Coordinates of N, CA and C in Angstrom, one line a residue:
S20 N -29.9 108.0 54.4 CA -30.9 108.9 55.0 C -31.3 108.6 56.4
Q21 N -31.9 109.6 57.2 CA -32.1 109.4 58.5 C -33.6 109.1 58.7
L22 N -33.9 108.5 59.8 CA -35.3 108.2 60.1 C -35.7 109.1 61.3
D23 N -37.0 109.4 61.5 CA -37.5 110.1 62.6 C -38.5 109.2 63.3
L24 N -38.2 108.7 64.6 CA -39.0 107.9 65.3 C -39.4 108.5 66.5
M25 N -40.8 109.0 66.6 CA -41.4 109.7 67.7 C -40.5 110.9 68.1
G26 N -40.0 111.6 67.1 CA -39.2 112.8 67.5 C -37.7 112.5 67.7
Q27 N -37.3 111.3 67.6 CA -35.9 111.1 67.7 C -35.3 110.7 66.4
T28 N -34.3 111.3 66.0 CA -33.5 111.1 64.7 C -32.7 109.9 64.9
I29 N -32.8 109.0 63.9 CA -32.1 107.7 63.8 C -31.2 107.8 62.7
E30 N -29.9 107.6 62.9 CA -29.0 107.6 61.7 C -29.2 106.5 60.8
D31 N -29.1 105.3 61.4 CA -29.5 104.1 60.5 C -29.8 102.8 61.4
V32 N -30.5 101.9 60.8 CA -30.9 100.7 61.5 C -30.5 99.5 60.6
H33 N -29.9 98.5 61.2 CA -29.6 97.2 60.6 C -30.2 96.1 61.4
V34 N -31.0 95.2 60.7 CA -31.6 94.2 61.4 C -31.4 92.9 60.5
Q35 N -31.0 91.9 61.2 CA -30.8 90.5 60.6 C -31.9 89.6 61.1
T36 N -32.9 89.2 60.3 CA -34.0 88.4 60.9 C -34.0 87.0 60.1
L37 N -34.8 86.2 60.7 CA -35.0 84.9 60.1 C -36.4 84.6 60.4
L38 N -37.2 83.9 59.5 CA -38.7 83.5 59.7 C -38.6 82.0 59.9
E39 N -39.1 81.6 61.2 CA -39.2 80.2 61.5 C -40.6 79.9 61.9
G40 N -41.4 79.4 61.0 CA -42.9 79.2 61.2 C -43.5 80.5 61.4
Q41 N -44.0 80.7 62.6 CA -44.7 81.9 62.9 C -43.9 82.9 63.7
D42 N -42.6 82.5 63.9 CA -41.7 83.4 64.7 C -40.8 84.2 63.8
I43 N -40.6 85.4 64.1 CA -39.6 86.2 63.5 C -38.5 86.3 64.5
I44 N -37.3 85.7 64.1 CA -36.1 85.7 65.0 C -35.3 86.9 64.6
I45 N -35.0 87.7 65.6 CA -34.2 88.8 65.4 C -32.8 88.5 65.9
K46 N -31.9 88.1 64.9 CA -30.6 87.6 65.2 C -29.7 88.8 65.6
N47 N -29.9 89.9 65.0 CA -29.0 91.1 65.4 C -29.9 92.3 64.9
L48 N -29.9 93.2 65.9 CA -30.5 94.5 65.6 C -29.5 95.7 66.1
T49 N -29.2 96.5 65.2 CA -28.3 97.6 65.6 C -29.0 99.0 65.1
V50 N -29.2 99.8 66.2 CA -29.9 101.2 65.9 C -28.9 102.2 66.3
R51 N -28.4 102.9 65.2 CA -27.4 103.8 65.4 C -28.0 105.2 65.4
V52 N -28.0 105.9 66.6 CA -28.6 107.3 66.6 C -27.6 108.2 66.1
T53 N -26.3 108.1 66.6 CA -25.2 108.8 66.0 C -24.0 107.8 66.1
P54 N -22.8 108.2 65.6 CA -21.7 107.2 65.5 C -21.4 106.6 67.0
D55 N -21.6 107.5 68.0 CA -21.3 107.1 69.4 C -22.5 106.7 70.2
A56 N -23.6 106.6 69.6 CA -24.8 106.3 70.4 C -25.4 105.1 69.5
V57 N -25.1 103.8 70.1 CA -25.6 102.7 69.4 C -26.4 101.8 70.3
L58 N -27.5 101.3 69.9 CA -28.3 100.3 70.8 C -28.3 98.9 70.0
N59 N -28.1 97.8 70.7 CA -28.0 96.5 70.1 C -29.2 95.7 70.6
G60 N -29.8 94.8 69.8 CA -30.8 93.9 70.4 C -30.9 92.6 69.7
K61 N -31.6 91.7 70.2 CA -31.9 90.4 69.7 C -33.1 89.8 70.3
G62 N -33.6 88.7 69.7 CA -34.8 88.1 70.4 C -35.8 87.6 69.3
W63 N -36.9 87.4 69.7 CA -38.0 86.8 68.7 C -39.3 87.5 69.0
V64 N -40.2 87.4 68.0 CA -41.5 87.9 67.9 C -42.4 86.9 67.4
R65 N -43.4 86.4 68.0 CA -44.5 85.5 67.4 C -45.7 86.2 67.0
L66 N -45.9 86.3 65.7 CA -47.0 87.1 65.2 C -48.4 86.8 65.5
P67 N -48.9 85.6 65.5 CA -50.4 85.4 65.7 C -50.7 85.8 67.1
D68 N -50.0 85.5 68.2 CA -50.4 85.9 69.5 C -49.6 87.1 70.1
R69 N -48.8 87.7 69.2 CA -47.9 88.9 69.5 C -47.1 88.6 70.8
Q70 N -46.6 87.4 71.0 CA -45.6 87.2 72.0 C -44.3 87.6 71.6
F71 N -43.4 87.9 72.6 CA -42.0 88.3 72.3 C -41.1 87.9 73.4
D72 N -39.8 87.9 73.0 CA -38.7 87.8 74.1 C -37.6 88.6 73.3
V73 N -37.3 89.7 73.9 CA -36.2 90.6 73.4 C -35.3 91.1 74.4
H74 N -34.1 91.5 74.0 CA -33.0 92.1 74.7 C -32.5 93.3 74.1
L75 N -32.4 94.4 74.7 CA -31.9 95.6 74.1 C -30.8 96.2 75.1
S76 N -29.7 96.6 74.5 CA -28.7 97.2 75.3 C -27.9 98.2 74.6
G77 N -27.3 99.2 75.4 CA -26.4 100.1 74.8 C -25.4 100.5 75.8
Q78 N -24.1 100.7 75.4 CA -23.2 100.9 76.3 C -22.5 102.4 76.0
E79 N -22.5 103.1 77.0 CA -21.8 104.5 77.0 C -22.4 105.3 75.9
V80 N -23.7 105.4 75.8 CA -24.5 106.1 74.8 C -24.5 107.6 75.3
S81 N -24.0 108.5 74.4 CA -24.0 109.9 74.7 C -25.4 110.5 74.9
L82 N -25.6 111.2 75.9 CA -26.9 111.8 76.1 C -27.2 112.9 75.1
A83 N -26.0 113.5 74.7 CA -26.2 114.5 73.6 C -26.9 114.0 72.3
A84 N -26.9 112.7 72.1 CA -27.5 112.1 71.0 C -29.0 112.0 71.1
I85 N -29.5 112.3 72.2 CA -31.0 112.2 72.4 C -31.6 113.5 72.1
D86 N -32.4 113.6 71.0 CA -32.9 114.8 70.5 C -33.7 115.6 71.5
H87 N -34.5 115.0 72.4 CA -35.3 115.7 73.4 C -34.5 116.4 74.4
L88 N -33.2 116.0 74.6 CA -32.3 116.7 75.6 C -31.4 117.7 74.9
K89 N -31.3 117.8 73.7 CA -30.4 118.7 72.9 C -30.5 120.1 73.4
N90 N -31.6 120.7 73.5 CA -31.8 122.0 73.7 C -32.1 122.4 75.2
R91 N -31.6 121.5 76.1 CA -31.9 121.7 77.5 C -30.6 121.9 78.4
S92 N -29.6 122.4 77.7 CA -28.3 122.7 78.4 C -27.6 121.6 78.9
L93 N -27.9 120.4 78.4 CA -27.1 119.2 78.7 C -25.9 119.1 78.0
T94 N -24.8 119.2 78.7 CA -23.5 119.3 78.0 C -22.7 118.0 78.0
Q95 N -23.0 117.1 78.9 CA -22.2 115.9 79.1 C -23.2 114.8 79.7
G96 N -22.8 113.6 79.5 CA -23.4 112.4 80.2 C -23.4 111.2 79.2
R97 N -23.3 110.1 79.8 CA -23.3 108.8 79.0 C -24.2 107.8 79.8
M98 N -25.0 107.2 78.9 CA -25.9 106.2 79.5 C -25.5 104.7 79.0
T99 N -25.6 103.8 80.1 CA -25.6 102.4 79.8 C -27.0 101.8 80.1
L100 N -27.5 101.0 79.1 CA -28.9 100.6 79.2 C -28.8 99.1 78.9
D101 N -29.6 98.3 79.8 CA -29.8 96.9 79.5 C -31.3 96.6 79.9
L102 N -32.1 96.1 78.9 CA -33.5 95.9 79.0 C -33.7 94.5 78.5
T103 N -34.5 93.7 79.2 CA -35.0 92.4 78.7 C -36.6 92.4 78.8
G104 N -37.2 92.0 77.7 CA -38.6 92.0 77.7 C -39.2 90.7 77.2
T105 N -40.2 90.2 77.8 CA -40.9 89.1 77.5 C -42.5 89.3 77.6
G106 N -43.2 88.3 77.2 CA -44.6 88.3 77.3 C -45.3 88.7 75.9
T107 N -46.4 89.5 76.1 CA -47.1 89.9 74.9 C -47.2 91.4 74.8
V108 N -47.5 91.8 73.7 CA -47.5 93.3 73.4 C -48.6 93.9 74.4
D109 N -49.6 93.2 74.7 CA -50.7 93.8 75.6 C -50.4 93.7 77.0
N110 N -49.5 92.7 77.4 CA -49.1 92.5 78.7 C -47.6 92.2 78.9
P111 N -46.8 93.2 78.6 CA -45.3 92.9 78.7 C -44.8 92.8 80.0
D112 N -43.7 92.1 80.1 CA -42.9 91.9 81.4 C -41.4 92.4 81.0
V113 N -41.1 93.5 81.5 CA -39.7 94.2 81.1 C -39.0 94.4 82.4
K114 N -37.7 94.1 82.3 CA -36.8 94.3 83.5 C -35.5 94.9 82.9
G115 N -34.9 95.9 83.6 CA -33.7 96.4 83.1 C -33.1 97.4 84.1
R116 N -32.0 97.9 83.6 CA -31.2 98.9 84.5 C -30.6 99.9 83.5
M117 N -30.6 101.2 84.1 CA -30.2 102.3 83.4 C -29.2 103.0 84.3
I118 N -27.9 103.2 83.8 CA -26.9 103.9 84.5 C -26.4 105.1 83.7
I119 N -26.5 106.3 84.4 CA -26.0 107.5 83.6 C -24.9 108.1 84.5
R120 N -23.8 108.3 83.7 CA -22.6 108.8 84.4 C -22.1 110.1 83.7
G121 N -21.5 110.9 84.5 CA -20.8 112.2 84.0 C -21.8 113.2 83.5
I122 N -22.9 113.3 84.1 CA -23.8 114.4 83.7 C -23.5 115.7 84.1
K123 N -23.5 116.6 83.1 CA -23.4 118.0 83.3 C -24.5 118.8 82.6
I124 N -25.1 119.7 83.4 CA -26.1 120.6 82.8 C -25.7 122.0 83.2
D125 N -25.5 122.8 82.1 CA -25.0 124.1 82.3 C -23.8 124.1 83.1
Q126 N -22.9 123.2 82.8 CA -21.6 123.0 83.4 C -21.8 122.6 85.0
T127 N -22.8 122.3 85.4 CA -23.1 121.9 86.8 C -23.1 120.4 86.8
A128 N -22.1 119.7 87.5 CA -22.1 118.2 87.5 C -23.2 117.6 88.4
L129 N -23.9 116.7 87.9 CA -24.9 116.0 88.7 C -24.3 114.6 89.2
D130 N -24.9 114.1 90.3 CA -24.5 112.8 90.7 C -24.9 111.7 89.7
D131 N -24.1 110.6 89.5 CA -24.5 109.6 88.6 C -25.9 109.0 89.0
M132 N -26.5 108.5 88.0 CA -27.9 107.9 88.2 C -27.8 106.3 88.1
D133 N -28.5 105.7 88.8 CA -28.5 104.2 88.7 C -30.0 103.7 89.0
L134 N -30.6 103.4 87.9 CA -32.1 103.1 88.1 C -32.4 101.7 87.6
S135 N -33.2 101.0 88.4 CA -33.8 99.8 87.9 C -35.2 100.1 87.4
V136 N -35.6 99.4 86.3 CA -36.9 99.8 85.7 C -37.6 98.5 85.4
A137 N -38.9 98.4 85.5 CA -39.6 97.2 85.3 C -41.0 97.6 84.8
I138 N -41.6 96.6 84.0 CA -43.1 96.6 83.7 C -43.5 95.2 84.0
E139 N -44.5 95.1 85.0 CA -45.0 93.7 85.4 C -46.5 94.0 85.7
N140 N -47.3 93.1 85.2 CA -48.8 93.2 85.4 C -49.3 94.6 85.1
R141 N -48.8 95.2 84.0 CA -49.2 96.4 83.5 C -49.0 97.6 84.5
I142 N -47.9 97.5 85.3 CA -47.4 98.5 86.2 C -46.0 98.7 85.9
A143 N -45.7 100.0 85.5 CA -44.3 100.3 85.3 C -43.7 100.8 86.5
R144 N -42.4 100.4 86.9 CA -41.8 100.7 88.2 C -40.3 101.3 87.9
V145 N -39.9 102.2 88.7 CA -38.6 102.7 88.6 C -38.1 102.9 90.1
K146 N -36.8 102.5 90.2 CA -36.3 102.6 91.7 C -34.8 102.8 91.6
G147 N -34.3 103.6 92.4 CA -32.9 103.9 92.3 C -32.5 105.3 92.7
R148 N -31.2 105.7 92.4 CA -30.8 107.0 92.7 C -30.8 107.8 91.4
A149 N -31.4 108.9 91.4 CA -31.3 109.9 90.1 C -31.2 111.3 90.8
G150 N -30.2 111.5 91.5 CA -30.1 112.8 92.4 C -30.7 112.3 93.6
P151 N -32.1 112.5 93.7 CA -32.8 111.9 94.9 C -32.9 110.4 94.8
L152 N -33.2 109.8 95.9 CA -33.5 108.3 95.8 C -35.0 108.2 95.5
L153 N -35.2 107.5 94.4 CA -36.6 107.4 93.8 C -37.2 106.0 94.0
D154 N -38.4 106.0 94.1 CA -39.3 104.8 94.1 C -40.6 105.1 93.6
G155 N -40.9 104.6 92.4 CA -42.2 105.1 91.8 C -42.8 104.0 90.9
E156 N -44.1 104.1 90.7 CA -44.9 103.2 89.8 C -45.9 104.0 89.0
Y157 N -46.2 103.4 87.9 CA -47.2 104.1 86.9 C -48.1 102.9 86.5
H158 N -49.4 103.0 86.6 CA -50.3 101.9 86.2 C -50.8 102.3 84.8
L159 N -50.4 101.4 83.8 CA -50.6 101.6 82.4 C -52.1 101.6 82.0
D160 N -52.9 100.9 82.9 CA -54.3 100.9 82.4 C -55.2 102.1 82.9
D161 N -54.9 102.8 84.0 CA -55.6 103.9 84.5 C -54.8 105.2 84.7
N162 N -53.6 105.1 84.3 CA -52.7 106.3 84.4 C -52.4 106.8 85.9
A163 N -52.8 105.9 86.9 CA -52.6 106.3 88.3 C -51.0 106.1 88.6
F164 N -50.4 107.0 89.3 CA -49.0 106.8 89.8 C -48.8 107.2 91.1
K165 N -47.7 106.7 91.7 CA -47.3 107.2 92.9 C -45.8 107.1 92.9
V166 N -45.2 108.1 93.7 CA -43.7 108.2 93.7 C -43.3 108.8 95.0
S167 N -42.1 108.3 95.4 CA -41.5 108.9 96.6 C -40.0 109.3 96.3
A168 N -39.7 110.3 96.8 CA -38.2 110.9 96.5 C -37.7 111.3 97.9
E169 N -36.6 110.8 98.1 CA -35.9 111.2 99.3 C -34.5 111.9 99.0
M170 N -34.3 113.1 99.5 CA -33.2 113.9 99.2 C -32.8 114.8 100.4
Q171 N -31.4 115.2 100.3 CA -30.9 116.0 101.3 C -30.3 117.2 100.6
S172 N -30.9 118.4 100.8 CA -30.4 119.6 100.3 C -30.0 119.6 98.8
L173 N -30.9 119.0 98.0 CA -30.8 118.8 96.6 C -30.9 120.2 95.8
D174 N -29.9 120.4 95.0 CA -30.0 121.7 94.2 C -30.9 121.4 93.0
L175 N -32.0 122.2 93.0 CA -33.0 122.0 91.9 C -32.6 122.6 90.6
S176 N -31.7 123.5 90.6 CA -31.4 124.3 89.4 C -31.1 123.5 88.2
P177 N -30.2 122.5 88.2 CA -30.0 121.8 87.1 C -31.1 121.0 86.5
Y178 N -31.9 120.4 87.4 CA -33.1 119.6 87.0 C -34.2 120.5 86.5
L179 N -34.4 121.7 87.0 CA -35.3 122.7 86.5 C -34.8 123.1 85.0
T180 N -33.5 123.3 84.9 CA -33.0 123.8 83.5 C -33.3 122.7 82.5
L181 N -33.1 121.4 82.9 CA -33.3 120.3 82.1 C -34.8 120.3 81.7
A182 N -35.7 120.6 82.5 CA -37.1 120.8 82.2 C -37.5 122.0 81.6
G183 N -36.5 122.8 81.2 CA -36.7 124.1 80.5 C -37.2 125.3 81.3
Q184 N -37.0 125.2 82.6 CA -37.3 126.3 83.6 C -36.2 126.9 84.1
T185 N -35.5 127.6 83.2 CA -34.2 128.2 83.6 C -34.3 129.4 84.6
E186 N -35.5 129.9 84.8 CA -35.6 131.1 85.7 C -35.9 130.7 87.1
L187 N -36.1 129.4 87.4 CA -36.3 128.9 88.7 C -35.1 128.3 89.3
F188 N -35.0 128.2 90.6 CA -33.9 127.6 91.3 C -34.2 127.4 92.8
G189 N -33.4 126.7 93.5 CA -33.7 126.4 94.9 C -33.1 125.1 95.3
R190 N -33.3 124.8 96.5 CA -32.9 123.5 97.1 C -34.0 122.9 97.9
I191 N -34.0 121.5 97.9 CA -35.0 120.8 98.7 C -34.4 119.6 99.5
G192 N -35.0 119.4 100.6 CA -34.5 118.3 101.4 C -35.8 117.6 102.0
G193 N -35.6 116.3 102.3 CA -36.7 115.5 103.0 C -37.2 114.4 102.1
T194 N -38.4 114.0 102.5 CA -39.0 112.9 101.6 C -40.3 113.3 101.1
I195 N -40.5 113.2 99.9 CA -41.8 113.6 99.2 C -42.5 112.3 98.8
S196 N -43.7 112.1 99.0 CA -44.5 111.0 98.7 C -45.8 111.4 97.9

């Protein structure tokens, strides 16, 4: 049977754990969204103080397996993800990279995306190329954010289609902050 995790269908989950004192050791975690969309993880969680040290990765995960994207005219794309997290649940320190290749929306090919992501001192950051060159941060405590995007004659149509705005189109260039 399948699981539903915050709107995402999960085909199955396999986890191999070991209890050592107050630590739960995650020797192997496999989350299979579909047969070709698999995430793997390992690490540990210390229950009393909610500390953790985990690693999560996925190679060539099909974007078509992501339920939120299924009805958005996304026809192709594969994601490679590598995340490492340490700290506590209340103050995580996360670093990682997400690369998405071969993206097509309504048969329009998009440039590959290469983003570094991080959470440090309760500030989430993303930086890299996702069509435009992006640099942004989001403060987890007060929801404040800032972002800058640099682009040259970027066709907005595929991005607007992905956002469900199929009747809008246009191009944009310059720097937005």
